[in-house]
Short mmCIF file of C-alpha atoms in Angstrom, two decimals:
data_model
loop_
_atom_site.label_atom_id
_atom_site.label_comp_id
_atom_site.label_asym_id
_atom_site.label_seq_id
_atom_site.Cartn_x
_atom_site.Cartn_y
_atom_site.Cartn_z
CA MET A 14 127.50 85.09 127.98
CA PRO A 15 128.42 81.70 128.80
CA VAL A 16 126.88 81.14 132.01
CA ILE A 17 123.30 82.91 129.98
CA VAL A 18 124.26 79.95 126.92
CA TYR A 19 123.99 77.13 129.81
CA GLY A 20 121.34 78.10 131.87
CA LEU A 21 119.35 78.17 128.11
CA ILE A 22 120.60 75.14 127.00
CA ALA A 23 119.34 73.58 130.65
CA VAL A 24 116.20 75.35 130.56
CA LEU A 25 115.51 73.64 127.27
CA ALA A 26 117.10 69.85 127.99
CA VAL A 27 115.15 70.20 131.61
CA SER A 28 111.19 71.18 128.92
CA TRP A 29 112.54 68.27 126.54
CA ILE A 30 112.09 65.68 129.14
CA PHE A 31 108.87 67.26 130.35
CA VAL A 32 107.90 66.96 127.10
CA GLY A 33 108.73 63.66 126.61
CA MET A 34 106.95 63.07 129.99
CA ALA A 35 104.22 64.43 128.84
CA ASP A 36 103.17 61.49 126.05
CA ALA A 37 104.11 59.03 127.96
CA GLN A 38 100.48 56.88 128.97
CA THR A 39 100.19 54.82 132.27
CA TYR A 40 97.37 52.48 133.19
CA LYS A 41 97.03 50.33 136.16
CA MET A 42 95.80 46.78 135.66
CA TYR A 43 94.39 44.30 138.90
CA VAL A 44 95.00 41.09 137.95
CA GLN A 45 92.62 38.13 138.44
CA LYS A 46 95.14 35.74 139.81
CA MET A 47 95.40 32.73 137.08
CA PRO A 48 94.17 29.61 138.28
CA PRO A 49 97.47 27.63 138.92
CA HIS A 50 96.59 24.72 136.18
CA TRP A 51 96.91 26.87 133.93
CA GLN A 52 100.03 29.04 134.76
CA LYS A 53 102.01 26.30 132.72
CA SER A 54 100.68 26.74 129.28
CA PHE A 55 99.22 30.87 130.22
CA GLY A 56 101.31 31.31 133.06
CA ASP A 57 103.19 34.61 130.65
CA ILE A 58 100.54 35.41 127.70
CA LEU A 59 100.06 38.71 129.15
CA ASP A 60 103.64 39.69 130.10
CA LYS A 61 104.19 39.07 126.45
CA ALA A 62 100.87 41.02 125.12
CA ILE A 63 102.32 44.05 127.87
CA GLN A 64 105.74 43.61 126.34
CA PHE A 65 104.12 44.04 122.70
CA TRP A 66 102.28 47.00 122.57
CA GLN A 67 104.67 48.37 125.06
CA GLN A 68 107.27 47.87 122.33
CA LYS A 69 105.14 49.75 119.76
CA ASN A 70 104.59 52.54 122.14
CA PRO A 71 108.04 53.31 123.99
CA ASN A 72 106.51 55.81 126.06
CA LEU A 73 103.39 52.95 127.53
CA VAL A 74 103.71 51.85 130.88
CA ILE A 75 100.90 49.78 131.98
CA GLU A 76 101.73 47.94 135.77
CA LYS A 77 100.08 45.34 137.71
CA VAL A 78 98.70 46.88 140.83
CA SER A 79 98.16 44.53 144.11
CA TYR A 80 94.30 45.77 144.09
CA GLN A 81 91.79 46.65 142.43
CA ASP A 82 90.53 50.03 143.37
CA GLN A 83 94.56 51.42 142.51
CA ALA A 84 93.26 50.22 138.97
CA ASP A 85 92.02 51.35 135.97
CA PHE A 86 91.00 48.44 134.62
CA VAL A 87 91.15 44.43 135.46
CA LEU A 88 91.86 41.51 133.74
CA GLU A 89 90.03 38.11 134.52
CA TRP A 90 90.67 34.68 132.65
CA ALA A 91 87.96 32.39 131.90
CA SER A 92 87.18 29.30 130.66
CA GLN A 93 84.40 29.66 128.48
CA TYR A 94 82.63 33.10 128.06
CA ASP A 95 79.59 34.76 127.55
CA SER A 96 77.72 32.80 124.14
CA GLY A 97 81.15 31.44 123.25
CA LYS A 98 83.25 35.30 123.22
CA LEU A 99 86.79 34.59 123.17
CA GLY A 100 88.07 37.82 124.79
CA TYR A 101 85.99 40.52 125.53
CA TYR A 102 86.63 44.44 126.81
CA SER A 103 83.88 46.15 128.47
CA SER A 104 84.38 50.31 129.70
CA ASN A 105 80.85 49.21 131.59
CA THR A 106 81.93 49.68 135.12
CA LEU A 107 78.68 47.96 136.74
CA ASN A 108 80.25 44.45 137.47
CA GLU A 109 81.60 43.45 140.83
CA TYR A 110 84.87 45.17 139.94
CA GLY A 111 83.23 48.60 139.51
CA LYS A 112 86.27 49.03 136.65
CA PRO A 113 85.96 48.26 133.08
CA ARG A 114 87.27 44.88 132.53
CA LEU A 115 88.92 42.90 129.88
CA THR A 116 88.22 39.15 129.79
CA ILE A 117 90.58 36.32 128.47
CA THR A 118 88.83 33.25 127.48
CA LEU A 119 91.48 29.78 127.79
CA GLY A 120 89.11 27.34 126.73
CA TYR A 121 86.13 26.18 124.98
CA PHE A 122 82.96 23.30 124.88
CA LYS A 123 82.96 20.30 122.41
CA ASP A 124 80.92 17.25 122.11
CA LYS A 125 80.60 17.87 126.29
CA LYS A 126 84.64 17.98 126.59
CA TRP A 127 86.51 21.40 127.62
CA ASN A 128 88.96 21.91 125.81
CA LEU A 129 92.00 24.66 126.14
CA VAL A 130 93.36 26.79 123.12
CA SER A 131 96.83 27.15 122.52
CA PRO A 132 99.10 29.59 123.96
CA GLU A 133 99.35 31.57 120.48
CA TYR A 134 96.18 31.60 120.50
CA ALA A 135 95.37 33.24 124.20
CA LEU A 136 98.08 35.90 123.08
CA GLU A 137 96.41 37.11 120.17
CA ILE A 138 92.93 37.39 121.82
CA THR A 139 94.93 39.14 125.06
CA LYS A 140 96.71 41.72 122.96
CA HIS A 141 93.79 42.46 120.94
CA GLU A 142 91.52 43.14 124.14
CA LEU A 143 94.43 44.30 125.39
CA GLY A 144 94.28 46.80 122.93
CA HIS A 145 90.84 48.08 123.68
CA ALA A 146 91.83 48.72 127.69
CA ILE A 147 94.50 51.46 126.28
CA GLY A 148 91.71 52.68 124.52
CA LEU A 149 92.79 51.47 120.60
CA PRO A 150 89.40 50.54 118.58
CA HIS A 151 89.12 48.43 115.70
CA SER A 152 91.59 48.69 112.61
CA THR A 153 90.46 48.14 109.05
CA ASP A 154 93.75 46.67 108.36
CA PRO A 155 93.63 42.99 108.32
CA THR A 156 97.08 42.72 109.28
CA ASP A 157 96.69 44.70 112.45
CA VAL A 158 96.04 42.99 115.23
CA MET A 159 92.87 45.33 116.07
CA TYR A 160 91.81 43.97 113.17
CA PRO A 161 88.20 42.32 114.51
CA GLN A 162 89.14 39.18 113.10
CA ILE A 163 88.83 37.49 116.32
CA GLU A 164 86.78 34.15 115.95
CA ASN A 165 86.12 30.69 117.35
CA TYR A 166 89.17 28.58 118.13
CA GLU A 167 88.30 25.92 115.65
CA SER A 168 88.20 28.62 113.10
CA TRP A 169 91.48 30.18 113.82
CA ILE A 170 92.83 26.58 113.82
CA GLN A 171 91.49 26.25 110.29
CA ALA A 172 92.84 29.11 109.17
CA ARG A 173 96.33 28.91 109.94
CA ALA A 174 95.60 25.05 108.72
CA PRO A 175 97.58 23.93 105.60
CA ALA A 176 95.79 24.76 102.24
CA LYS A 177 93.59 21.40 100.95
CA THR A 178 93.57 20.17 97.58
CA GLU A 179 91.34 20.56 94.92
CA ASN A 180 89.68 17.12 95.67
CA GLN A 181 89.10 17.78 99.48
CA THR A 182 87.90 21.57 98.86
CA LYS A 183 85.46 19.77 96.58
CA THR A 184 84.24 17.76 99.94
CA ALA A 185 84.07 20.53 102.03
CA LYS A 186 80.72 22.87 102.81
CA PRO A 187 81.24 26.41 101.79
CA VAL A 188 81.11 28.13 105.44
CA ASP A 189 80.25 31.90 105.73
CA TRP A 190 83.11 33.15 108.29
CA LYS A 191 81.96 37.04 108.45
CA ALA A 192 78.86 36.38 109.53
CA LYS A 193 79.85 33.41 112.10
CA ALA A 194 82.41 35.99 113.81
CA THR A 195 80.13 38.35 113.36
CA SER A 196 78.18 37.00 115.66
CA ILE A 197 80.74 36.67 118.25
CA GLN A 198 82.58 39.56 117.95
CA THR A 199 82.92 41.68 121.41
#
């Protein structure tokens, strides 16, 4: 009788392990090499974004692969992306990679001068777009990283600036941020 009980416990334990593994999701990502002059400022943002999602879902595995044909999707770094977009994910495979891709923009032009975004901003964009790559839609919760609030870099900086005094507010022009953000959303 004890042998049967131990056998049953062993079968249940092995089954429990396989059920837990069935919930695991692995994504393979080919990462375009980041230009060396951006490494100091942005070299760790992808690892931080991966860690962010893996902490939210311990069964999630995101692996970097050496060859794009091994990947589920491709990440590319951009100095300025299509029409001022700050980050972008597309499941369309009609591109040079033949894979879905996410693009992270690390800079923008203003007054004919190219400027880098902050590492904090690049991290938020990377988390958001990586979320799309692993299958997450936009959220309706304004505090969620998947909320579609990503605007241009200057509006992001303004949103984090200290509140203006009443005199400063009277002279400021109102800006329709929702309309502006909608025009550049992914």
